[in-house]
PDB file of C-alpha atoms and ligand atoms in Angstrom:
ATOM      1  CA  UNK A   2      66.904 166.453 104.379  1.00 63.00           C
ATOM      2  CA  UNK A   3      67.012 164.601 107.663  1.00 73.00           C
ATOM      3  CA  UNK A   4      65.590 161.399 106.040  1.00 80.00           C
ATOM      4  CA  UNK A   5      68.331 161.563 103.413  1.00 81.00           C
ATOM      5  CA  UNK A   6      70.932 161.937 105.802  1.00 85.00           C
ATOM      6  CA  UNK A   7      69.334 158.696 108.123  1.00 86.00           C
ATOM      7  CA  UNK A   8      68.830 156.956 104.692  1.00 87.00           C
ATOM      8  CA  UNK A   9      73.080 157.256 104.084  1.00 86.00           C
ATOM      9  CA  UNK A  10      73.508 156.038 107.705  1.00 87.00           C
ATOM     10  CA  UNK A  11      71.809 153.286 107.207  1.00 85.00           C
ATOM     11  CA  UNK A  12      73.884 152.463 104.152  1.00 86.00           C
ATOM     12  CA  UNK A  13      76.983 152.668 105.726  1.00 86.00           C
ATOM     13  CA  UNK A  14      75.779 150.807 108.441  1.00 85.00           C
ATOM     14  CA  UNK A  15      75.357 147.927 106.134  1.00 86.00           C
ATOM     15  CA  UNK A  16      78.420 148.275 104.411  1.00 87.00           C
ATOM     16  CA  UNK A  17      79.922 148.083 107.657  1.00 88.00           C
ATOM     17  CA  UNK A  18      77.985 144.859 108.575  1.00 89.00           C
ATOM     18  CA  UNK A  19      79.287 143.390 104.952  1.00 89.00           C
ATOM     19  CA  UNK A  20      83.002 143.732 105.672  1.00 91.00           C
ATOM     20  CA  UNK A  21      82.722 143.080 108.881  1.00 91.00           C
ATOM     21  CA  UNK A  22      80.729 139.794 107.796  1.00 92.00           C
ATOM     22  CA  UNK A  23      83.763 139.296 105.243  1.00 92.00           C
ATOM     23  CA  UNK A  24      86.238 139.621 107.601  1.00 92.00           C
ATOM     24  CA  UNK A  25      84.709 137.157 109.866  1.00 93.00           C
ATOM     25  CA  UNK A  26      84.553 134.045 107.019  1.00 93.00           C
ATOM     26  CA  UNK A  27      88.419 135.417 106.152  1.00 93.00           C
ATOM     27  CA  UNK A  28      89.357 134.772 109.483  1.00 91.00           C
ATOM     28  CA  UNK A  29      87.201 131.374 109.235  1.00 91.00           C
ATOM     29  CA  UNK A  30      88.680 129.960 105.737  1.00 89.00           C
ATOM     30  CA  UNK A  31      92.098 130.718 107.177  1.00 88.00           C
ATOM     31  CA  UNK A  32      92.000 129.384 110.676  1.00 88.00           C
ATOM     32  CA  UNK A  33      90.045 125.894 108.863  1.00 86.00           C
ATOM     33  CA  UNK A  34      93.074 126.001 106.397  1.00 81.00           C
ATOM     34  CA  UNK A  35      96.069 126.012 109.216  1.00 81.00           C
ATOM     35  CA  UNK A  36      94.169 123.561 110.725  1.00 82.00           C
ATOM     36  CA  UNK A  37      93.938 121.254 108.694  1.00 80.00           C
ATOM     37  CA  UNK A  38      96.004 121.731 105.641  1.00 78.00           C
ATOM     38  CA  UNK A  39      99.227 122.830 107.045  1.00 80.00           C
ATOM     39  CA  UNK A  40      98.799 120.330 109.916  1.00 86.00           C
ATOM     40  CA  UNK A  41     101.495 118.336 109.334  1.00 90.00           C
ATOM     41  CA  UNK A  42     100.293 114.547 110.390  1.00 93.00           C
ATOM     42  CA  UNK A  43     102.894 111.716 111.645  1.00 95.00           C
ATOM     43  CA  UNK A  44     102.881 109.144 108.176  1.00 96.00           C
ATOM     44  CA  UNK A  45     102.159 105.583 109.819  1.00 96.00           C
ATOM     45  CA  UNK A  46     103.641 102.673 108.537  1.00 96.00           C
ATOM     46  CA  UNK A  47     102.665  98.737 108.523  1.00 95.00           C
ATOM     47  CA  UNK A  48     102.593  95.406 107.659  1.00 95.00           C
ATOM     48  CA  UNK A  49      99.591  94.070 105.604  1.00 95.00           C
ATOM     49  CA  UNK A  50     100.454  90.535 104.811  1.00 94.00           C
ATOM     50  CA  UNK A  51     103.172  88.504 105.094  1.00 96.00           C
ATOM     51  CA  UNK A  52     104.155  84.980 103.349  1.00 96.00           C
ATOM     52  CA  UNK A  53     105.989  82.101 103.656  1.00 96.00           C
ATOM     53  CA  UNK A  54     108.708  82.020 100.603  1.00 95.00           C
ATOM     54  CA  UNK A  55     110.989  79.043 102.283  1.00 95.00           C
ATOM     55  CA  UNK A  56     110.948  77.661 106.068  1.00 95.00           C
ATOM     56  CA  UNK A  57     113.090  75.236 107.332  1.00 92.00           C
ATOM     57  CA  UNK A  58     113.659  74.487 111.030  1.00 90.00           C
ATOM     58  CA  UNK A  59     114.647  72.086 113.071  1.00 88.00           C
ATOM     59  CA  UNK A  60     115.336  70.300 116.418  1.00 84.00           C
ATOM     60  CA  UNK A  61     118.075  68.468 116.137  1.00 80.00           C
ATOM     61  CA  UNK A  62     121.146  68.319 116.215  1.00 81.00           C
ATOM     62  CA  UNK A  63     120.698  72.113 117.698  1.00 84.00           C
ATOM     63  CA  UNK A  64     117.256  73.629 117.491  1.00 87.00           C
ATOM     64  CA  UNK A  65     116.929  76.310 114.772  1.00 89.00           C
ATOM     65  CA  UNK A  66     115.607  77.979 111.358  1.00 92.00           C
ATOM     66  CA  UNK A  67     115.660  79.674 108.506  1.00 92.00           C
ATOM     67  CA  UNK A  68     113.356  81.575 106.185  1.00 95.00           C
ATOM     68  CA  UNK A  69     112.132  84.136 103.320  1.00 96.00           C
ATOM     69  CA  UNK A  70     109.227  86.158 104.400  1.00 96.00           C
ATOM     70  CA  UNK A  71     107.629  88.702 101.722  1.00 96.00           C
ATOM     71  CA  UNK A  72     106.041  91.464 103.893  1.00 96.00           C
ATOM     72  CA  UNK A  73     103.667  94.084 101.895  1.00 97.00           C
ATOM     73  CA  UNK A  74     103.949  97.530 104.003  1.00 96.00           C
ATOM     74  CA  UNK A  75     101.684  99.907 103.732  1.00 97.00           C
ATOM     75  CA  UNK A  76     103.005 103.377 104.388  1.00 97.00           C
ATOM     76  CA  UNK A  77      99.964 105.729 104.816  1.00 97.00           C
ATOM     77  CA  UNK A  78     100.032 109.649 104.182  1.00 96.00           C
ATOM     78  CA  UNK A  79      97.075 111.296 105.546  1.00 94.00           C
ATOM     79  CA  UNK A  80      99.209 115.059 104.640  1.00 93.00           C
ATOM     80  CA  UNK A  81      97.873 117.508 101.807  1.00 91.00           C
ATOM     81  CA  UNK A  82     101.379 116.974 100.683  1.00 93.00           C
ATOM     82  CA  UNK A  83     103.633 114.032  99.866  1.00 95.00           C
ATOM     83  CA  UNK A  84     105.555 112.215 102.083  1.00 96.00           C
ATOM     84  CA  UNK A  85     109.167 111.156 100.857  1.00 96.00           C
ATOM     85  CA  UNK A  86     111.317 109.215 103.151  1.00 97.00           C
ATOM     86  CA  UNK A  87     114.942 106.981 102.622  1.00 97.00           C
ATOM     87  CA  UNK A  88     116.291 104.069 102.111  1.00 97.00           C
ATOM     88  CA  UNK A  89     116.542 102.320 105.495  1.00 96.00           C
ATOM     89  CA  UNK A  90     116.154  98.798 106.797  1.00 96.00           C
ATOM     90  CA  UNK A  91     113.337  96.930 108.572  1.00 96.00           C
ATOM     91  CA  UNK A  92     114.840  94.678 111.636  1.00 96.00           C
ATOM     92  CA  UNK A  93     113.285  91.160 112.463  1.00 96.00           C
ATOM     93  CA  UNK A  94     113.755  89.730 116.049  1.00 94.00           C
ATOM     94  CA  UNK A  95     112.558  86.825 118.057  1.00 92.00           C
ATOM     95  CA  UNK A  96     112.780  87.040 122.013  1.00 88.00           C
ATOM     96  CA  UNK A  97     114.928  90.600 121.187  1.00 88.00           C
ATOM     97  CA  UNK A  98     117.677  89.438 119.697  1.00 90.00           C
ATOM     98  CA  UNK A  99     118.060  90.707 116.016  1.00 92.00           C
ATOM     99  CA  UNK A 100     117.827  87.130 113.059  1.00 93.00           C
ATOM    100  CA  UNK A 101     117.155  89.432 110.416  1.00 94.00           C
ATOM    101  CA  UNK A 102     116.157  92.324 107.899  1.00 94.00           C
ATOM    102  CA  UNK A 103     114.628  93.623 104.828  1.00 96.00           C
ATOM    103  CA  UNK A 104     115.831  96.434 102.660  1.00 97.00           C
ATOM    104  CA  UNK A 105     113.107  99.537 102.386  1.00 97.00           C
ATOM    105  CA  UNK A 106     113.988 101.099  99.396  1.00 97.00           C
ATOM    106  CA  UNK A 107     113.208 105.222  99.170  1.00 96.00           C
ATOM    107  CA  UNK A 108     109.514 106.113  97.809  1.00 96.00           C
ATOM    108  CA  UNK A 109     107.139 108.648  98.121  1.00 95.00           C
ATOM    109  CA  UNK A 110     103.765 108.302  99.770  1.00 96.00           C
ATOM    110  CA  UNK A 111     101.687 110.719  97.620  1.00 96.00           C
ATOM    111  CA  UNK A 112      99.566 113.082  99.287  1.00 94.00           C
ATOM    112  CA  UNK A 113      96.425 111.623 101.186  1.00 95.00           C
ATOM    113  CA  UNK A 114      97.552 108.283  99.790  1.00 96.00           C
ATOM    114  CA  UNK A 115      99.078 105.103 101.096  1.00 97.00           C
ATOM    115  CA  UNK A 116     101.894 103.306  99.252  1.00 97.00           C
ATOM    116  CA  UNK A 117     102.184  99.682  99.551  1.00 97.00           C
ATOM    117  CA  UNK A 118     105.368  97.888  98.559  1.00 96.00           C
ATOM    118  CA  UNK A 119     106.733  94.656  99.097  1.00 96.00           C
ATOM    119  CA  UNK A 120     109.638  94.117 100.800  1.00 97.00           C
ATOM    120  CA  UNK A 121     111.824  90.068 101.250  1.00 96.00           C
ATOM    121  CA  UNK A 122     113.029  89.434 104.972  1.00 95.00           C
ATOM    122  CA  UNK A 123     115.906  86.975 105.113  1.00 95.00           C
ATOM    123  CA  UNK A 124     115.479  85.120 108.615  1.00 95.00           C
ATOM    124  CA  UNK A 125     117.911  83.290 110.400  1.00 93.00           C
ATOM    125  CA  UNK A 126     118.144  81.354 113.815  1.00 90.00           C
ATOM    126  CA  UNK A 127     122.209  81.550 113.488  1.00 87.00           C
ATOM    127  CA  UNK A 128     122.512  85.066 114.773  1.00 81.00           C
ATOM    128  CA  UNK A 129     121.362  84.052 117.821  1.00 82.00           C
ATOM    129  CA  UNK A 130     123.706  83.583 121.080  1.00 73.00           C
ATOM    130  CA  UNK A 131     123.319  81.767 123.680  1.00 67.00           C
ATOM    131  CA  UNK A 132     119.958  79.776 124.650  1.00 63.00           C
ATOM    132  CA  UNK A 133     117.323  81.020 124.219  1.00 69.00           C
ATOM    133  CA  UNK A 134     113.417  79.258 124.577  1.00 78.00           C
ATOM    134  CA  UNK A 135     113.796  78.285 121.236  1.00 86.00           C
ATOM    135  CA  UNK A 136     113.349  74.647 121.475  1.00 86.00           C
ATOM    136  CA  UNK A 137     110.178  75.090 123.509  1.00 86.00           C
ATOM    137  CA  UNK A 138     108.811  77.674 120.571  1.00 86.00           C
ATOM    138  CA  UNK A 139     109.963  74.904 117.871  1.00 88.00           C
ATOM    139  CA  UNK A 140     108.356  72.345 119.227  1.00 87.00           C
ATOM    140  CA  UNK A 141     105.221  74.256 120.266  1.00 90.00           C
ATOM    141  CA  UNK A 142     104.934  74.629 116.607  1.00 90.00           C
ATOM    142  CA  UNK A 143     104.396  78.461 116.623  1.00 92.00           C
ATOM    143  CA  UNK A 144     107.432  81.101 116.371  1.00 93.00           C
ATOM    144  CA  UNK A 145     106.537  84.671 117.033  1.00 94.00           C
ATOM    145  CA  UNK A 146     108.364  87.173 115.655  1.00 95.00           C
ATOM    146  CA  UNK A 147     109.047  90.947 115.606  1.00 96.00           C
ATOM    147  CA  UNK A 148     109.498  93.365 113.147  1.00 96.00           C
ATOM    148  CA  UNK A 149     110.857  96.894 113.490  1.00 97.00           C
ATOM    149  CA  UNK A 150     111.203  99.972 111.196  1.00 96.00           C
ATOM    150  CA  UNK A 151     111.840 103.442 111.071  1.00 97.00           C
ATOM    151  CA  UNK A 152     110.953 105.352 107.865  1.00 97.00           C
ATOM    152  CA  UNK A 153     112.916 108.500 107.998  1.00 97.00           C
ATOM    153  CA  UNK A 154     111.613 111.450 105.877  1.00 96.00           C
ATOM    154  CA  UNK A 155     110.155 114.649 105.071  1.00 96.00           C
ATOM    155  CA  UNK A 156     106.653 115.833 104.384  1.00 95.00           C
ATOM    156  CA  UNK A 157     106.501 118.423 101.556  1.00 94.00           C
ATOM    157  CA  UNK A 158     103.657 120.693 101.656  1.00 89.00           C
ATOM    158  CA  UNK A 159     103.074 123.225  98.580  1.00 82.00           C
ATOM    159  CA  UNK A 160     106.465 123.333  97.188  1.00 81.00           C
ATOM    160  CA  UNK A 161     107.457 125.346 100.229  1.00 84.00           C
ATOM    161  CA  UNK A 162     107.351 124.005 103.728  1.00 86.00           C
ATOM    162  CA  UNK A 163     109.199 120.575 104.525  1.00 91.00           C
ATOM    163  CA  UNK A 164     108.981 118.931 107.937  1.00 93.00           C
ATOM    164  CA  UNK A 165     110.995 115.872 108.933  1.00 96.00           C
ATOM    165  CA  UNK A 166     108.997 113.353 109.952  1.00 95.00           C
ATOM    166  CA  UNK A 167     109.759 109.355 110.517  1.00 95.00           C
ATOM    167  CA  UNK A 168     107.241 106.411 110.384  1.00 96.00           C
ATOM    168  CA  UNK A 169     107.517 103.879 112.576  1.00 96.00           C
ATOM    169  CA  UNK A 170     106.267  99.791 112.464  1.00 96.00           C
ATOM    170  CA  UNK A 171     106.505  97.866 115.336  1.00 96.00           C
ATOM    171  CA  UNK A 172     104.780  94.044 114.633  1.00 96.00           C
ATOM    172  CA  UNK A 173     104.168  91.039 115.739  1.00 96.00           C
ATOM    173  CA  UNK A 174     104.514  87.806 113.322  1.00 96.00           C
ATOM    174  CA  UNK A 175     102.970  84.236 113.984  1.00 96.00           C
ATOM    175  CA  UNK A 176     104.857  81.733 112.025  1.00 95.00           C
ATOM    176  CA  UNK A 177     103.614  78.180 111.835  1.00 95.00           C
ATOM    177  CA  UNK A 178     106.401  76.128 111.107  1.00 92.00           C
ATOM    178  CA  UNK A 179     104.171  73.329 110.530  1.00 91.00           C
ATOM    179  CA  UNK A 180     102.290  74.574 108.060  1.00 93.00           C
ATOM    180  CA  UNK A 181     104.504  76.805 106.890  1.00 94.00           C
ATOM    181  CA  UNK A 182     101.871  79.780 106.782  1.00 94.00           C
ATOM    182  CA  UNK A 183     101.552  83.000 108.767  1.00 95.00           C
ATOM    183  CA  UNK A 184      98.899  82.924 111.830  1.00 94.00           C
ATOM    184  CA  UNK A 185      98.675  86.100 112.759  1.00 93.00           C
ATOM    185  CA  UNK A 186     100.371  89.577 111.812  1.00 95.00           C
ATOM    186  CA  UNK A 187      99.660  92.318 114.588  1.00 95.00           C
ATOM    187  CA  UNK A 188     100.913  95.983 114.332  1.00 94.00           C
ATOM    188  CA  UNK A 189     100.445  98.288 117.151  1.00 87.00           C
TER     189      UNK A 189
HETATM  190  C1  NAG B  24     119.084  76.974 106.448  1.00 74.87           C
HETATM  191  O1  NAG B  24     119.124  77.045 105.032  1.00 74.87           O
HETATM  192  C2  NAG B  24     120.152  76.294 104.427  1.00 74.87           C
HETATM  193  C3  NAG B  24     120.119  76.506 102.956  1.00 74.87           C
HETATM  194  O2  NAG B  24     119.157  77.388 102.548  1.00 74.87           O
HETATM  195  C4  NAG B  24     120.002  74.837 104.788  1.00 74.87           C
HETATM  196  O3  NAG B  24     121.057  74.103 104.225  1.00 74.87           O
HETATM  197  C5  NAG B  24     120.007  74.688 106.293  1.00 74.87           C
HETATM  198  O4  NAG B  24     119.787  73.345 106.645  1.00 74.87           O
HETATM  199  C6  NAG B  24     118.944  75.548 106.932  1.00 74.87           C
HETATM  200  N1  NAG B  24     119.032  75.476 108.368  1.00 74.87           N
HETATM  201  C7  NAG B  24     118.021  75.070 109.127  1.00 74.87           C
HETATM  202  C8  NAG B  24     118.249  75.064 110.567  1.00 74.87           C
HETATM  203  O5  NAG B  24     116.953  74.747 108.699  1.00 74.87           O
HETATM  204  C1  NAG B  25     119.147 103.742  98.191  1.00 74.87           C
HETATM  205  O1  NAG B  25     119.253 102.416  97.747  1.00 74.87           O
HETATM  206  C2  NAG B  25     119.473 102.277  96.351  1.00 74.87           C
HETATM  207  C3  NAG B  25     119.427 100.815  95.993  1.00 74.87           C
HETATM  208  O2  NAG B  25     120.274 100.051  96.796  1.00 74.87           O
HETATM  209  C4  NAG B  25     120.814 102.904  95.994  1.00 74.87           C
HETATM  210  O3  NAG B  25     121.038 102.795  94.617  1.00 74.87           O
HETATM  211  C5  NAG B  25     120.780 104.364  96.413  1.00 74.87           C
HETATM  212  O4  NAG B  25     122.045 104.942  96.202  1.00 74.87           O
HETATM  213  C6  NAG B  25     120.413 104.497  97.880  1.00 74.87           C
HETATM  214  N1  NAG B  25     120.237 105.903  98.168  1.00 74.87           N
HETATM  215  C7  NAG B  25     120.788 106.487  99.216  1.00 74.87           C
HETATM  216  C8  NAG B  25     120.504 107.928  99.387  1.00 74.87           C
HETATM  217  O5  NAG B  25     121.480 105.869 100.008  1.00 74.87           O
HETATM  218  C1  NAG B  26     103.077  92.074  96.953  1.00 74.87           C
HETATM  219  O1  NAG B  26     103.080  90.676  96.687  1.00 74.87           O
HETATM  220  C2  NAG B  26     101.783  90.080  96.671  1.00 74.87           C
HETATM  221  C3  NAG B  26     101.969  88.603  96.475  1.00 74.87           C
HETATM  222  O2  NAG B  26     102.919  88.307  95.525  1.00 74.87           O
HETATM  223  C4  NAG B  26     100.964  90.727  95.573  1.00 74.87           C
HETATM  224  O3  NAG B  26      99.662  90.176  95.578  1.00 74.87           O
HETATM  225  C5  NAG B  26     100.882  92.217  95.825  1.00 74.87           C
HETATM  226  O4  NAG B  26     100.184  92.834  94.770  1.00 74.87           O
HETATM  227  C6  NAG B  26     102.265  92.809  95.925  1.00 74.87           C
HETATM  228  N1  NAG B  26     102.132  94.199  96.286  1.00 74.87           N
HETATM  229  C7  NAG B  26     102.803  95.177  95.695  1.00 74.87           C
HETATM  230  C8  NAG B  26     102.563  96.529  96.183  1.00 74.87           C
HETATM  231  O5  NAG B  26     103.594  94.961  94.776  1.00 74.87           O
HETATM  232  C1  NAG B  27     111.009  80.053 128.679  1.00 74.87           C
HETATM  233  O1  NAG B  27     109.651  79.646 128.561  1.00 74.87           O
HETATM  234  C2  NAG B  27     109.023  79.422 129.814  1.00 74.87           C
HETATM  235  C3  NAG B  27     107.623  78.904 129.553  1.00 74.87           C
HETATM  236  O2  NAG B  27     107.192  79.131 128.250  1.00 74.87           O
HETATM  237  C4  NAG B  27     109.008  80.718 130.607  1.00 74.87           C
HETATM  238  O3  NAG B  27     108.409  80.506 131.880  1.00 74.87           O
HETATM  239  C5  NAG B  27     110.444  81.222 130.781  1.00 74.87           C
HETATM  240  O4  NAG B  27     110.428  82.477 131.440  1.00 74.87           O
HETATM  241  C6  NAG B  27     111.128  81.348 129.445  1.00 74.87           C
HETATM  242  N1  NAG B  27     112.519  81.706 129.649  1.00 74.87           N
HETATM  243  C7  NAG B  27     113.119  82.677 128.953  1.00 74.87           C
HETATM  244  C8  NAG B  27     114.552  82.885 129.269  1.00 74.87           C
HETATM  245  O5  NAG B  27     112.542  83.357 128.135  1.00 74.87           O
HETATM  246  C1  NAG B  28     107.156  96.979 120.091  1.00 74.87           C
HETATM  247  O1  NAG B  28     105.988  96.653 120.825  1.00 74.87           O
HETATM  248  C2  NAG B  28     106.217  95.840 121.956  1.00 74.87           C
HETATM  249  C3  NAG B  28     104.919  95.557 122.640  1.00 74.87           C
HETATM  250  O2  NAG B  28     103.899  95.337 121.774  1.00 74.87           O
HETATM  251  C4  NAG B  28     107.171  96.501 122.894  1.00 74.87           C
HETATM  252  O3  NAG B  28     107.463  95.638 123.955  1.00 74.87           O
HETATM  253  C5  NAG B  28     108.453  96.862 122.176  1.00 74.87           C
HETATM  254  O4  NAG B  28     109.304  97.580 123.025  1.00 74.87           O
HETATM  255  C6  NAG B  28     108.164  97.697 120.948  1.00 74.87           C
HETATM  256  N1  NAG B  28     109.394  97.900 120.225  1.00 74.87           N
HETATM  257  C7  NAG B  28     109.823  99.084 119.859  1.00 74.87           C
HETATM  258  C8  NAG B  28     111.128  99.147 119.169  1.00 74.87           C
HETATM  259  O5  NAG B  28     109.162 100.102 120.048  1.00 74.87           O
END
């Protein structure tokens, strides 16, 4: 009789240890899953290429120029959910003063995806006031430029939780006007 008894101890005892074991690689699953899945990441946004379309400048009579630039941006999702942000505008400066933009249509960067698109930049040296170094850059040959954006959004995760959350590009365009190519495109 006292062996029978120890014997259903011992059984319970090791039912005990199951759930408790159970409960344990619950807690495990659900801690790896808020960690991860239902982190809710910062998109990132950037250029990949840009090209020439048209480039004219010049030194005389006034030093200045013009030109198309098609920009691919990548926008990159690294959520379990997409990321859908609004129309909005990307800014182009040189020495901080604002010679043009590009229109960033809406999309939707799918979940643990990036979306590339390409977007036109109309540049021009006539919005700028005053002097500037621009005659030294034109004649130098190289015109660096800067492009801003902000994509404003929201990440959707499951159908249920949305979080507003903006990508931003800040770059840095080499422009030979000799050539008429791109040098260099940096993005921090
Ligand atoms: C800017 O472009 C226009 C036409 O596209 C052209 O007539 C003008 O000469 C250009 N300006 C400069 C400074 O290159
Ligand atoms: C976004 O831009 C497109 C194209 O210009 C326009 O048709 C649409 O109404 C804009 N959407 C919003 C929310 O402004
Ligand atoms: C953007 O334009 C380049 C050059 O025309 C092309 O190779 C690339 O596939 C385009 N990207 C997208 C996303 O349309
Ligand atoms: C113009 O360029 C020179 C040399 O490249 C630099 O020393 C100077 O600070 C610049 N001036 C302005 C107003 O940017
Ligand atoms: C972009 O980056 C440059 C330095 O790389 C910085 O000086 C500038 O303030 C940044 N612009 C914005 C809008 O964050």
């Amino acid at each position: 009789m006292l062996e029978a008894q120890k014997h259903r101890r011992m059984q319970n005892m090791k039912c005990y240890a199951y759930i408790a074991a159970f409960a344990v690689f619950q807690t495990i699953i659900i801690l790896v899953f808020a960690l991860t899945v239902l982190k809710i990441k910062t998109p990132s946004v950037k250029l990949t290429s840009v090209t020439v379309d048209r480039l004219n400048s010049a030194t005389t009579p006034s030093p200045s120029f013009n030109m198309t630039l098609t920009a691919e941006i990548a926008v990159k999702n690294k959520n379990f959910g997409h990321f859908k942000f609004d129309n909005s505008t990307a800014t182009v400066s040189y020495g901080g003063t604002a010679v043009g933009e590009a229109f960033v249509p809406m999309a939707r960067a799918k979940a643990r995806k990036t979306r590339r698109m390409n977007i036109t930049m109309e540049v021009t040296s006539e919005r700028l006031s005053g002097v500037t170094n621009l005659s030294n850059d034109l004649s130098s040959g190289t015109l660096t430029l800067n492009s801003y954006a902000k994509l404003s959004g929201k990440v959707h995760l499951m159908k249920i939780m949305k979080k507003r959350k903006s990508a931003e590009m800040n770059c840095t365009i080499a422009v030979n006007l000799g050539s008429k190519t791109i040098q260099k495109v940096e993005c921090e």
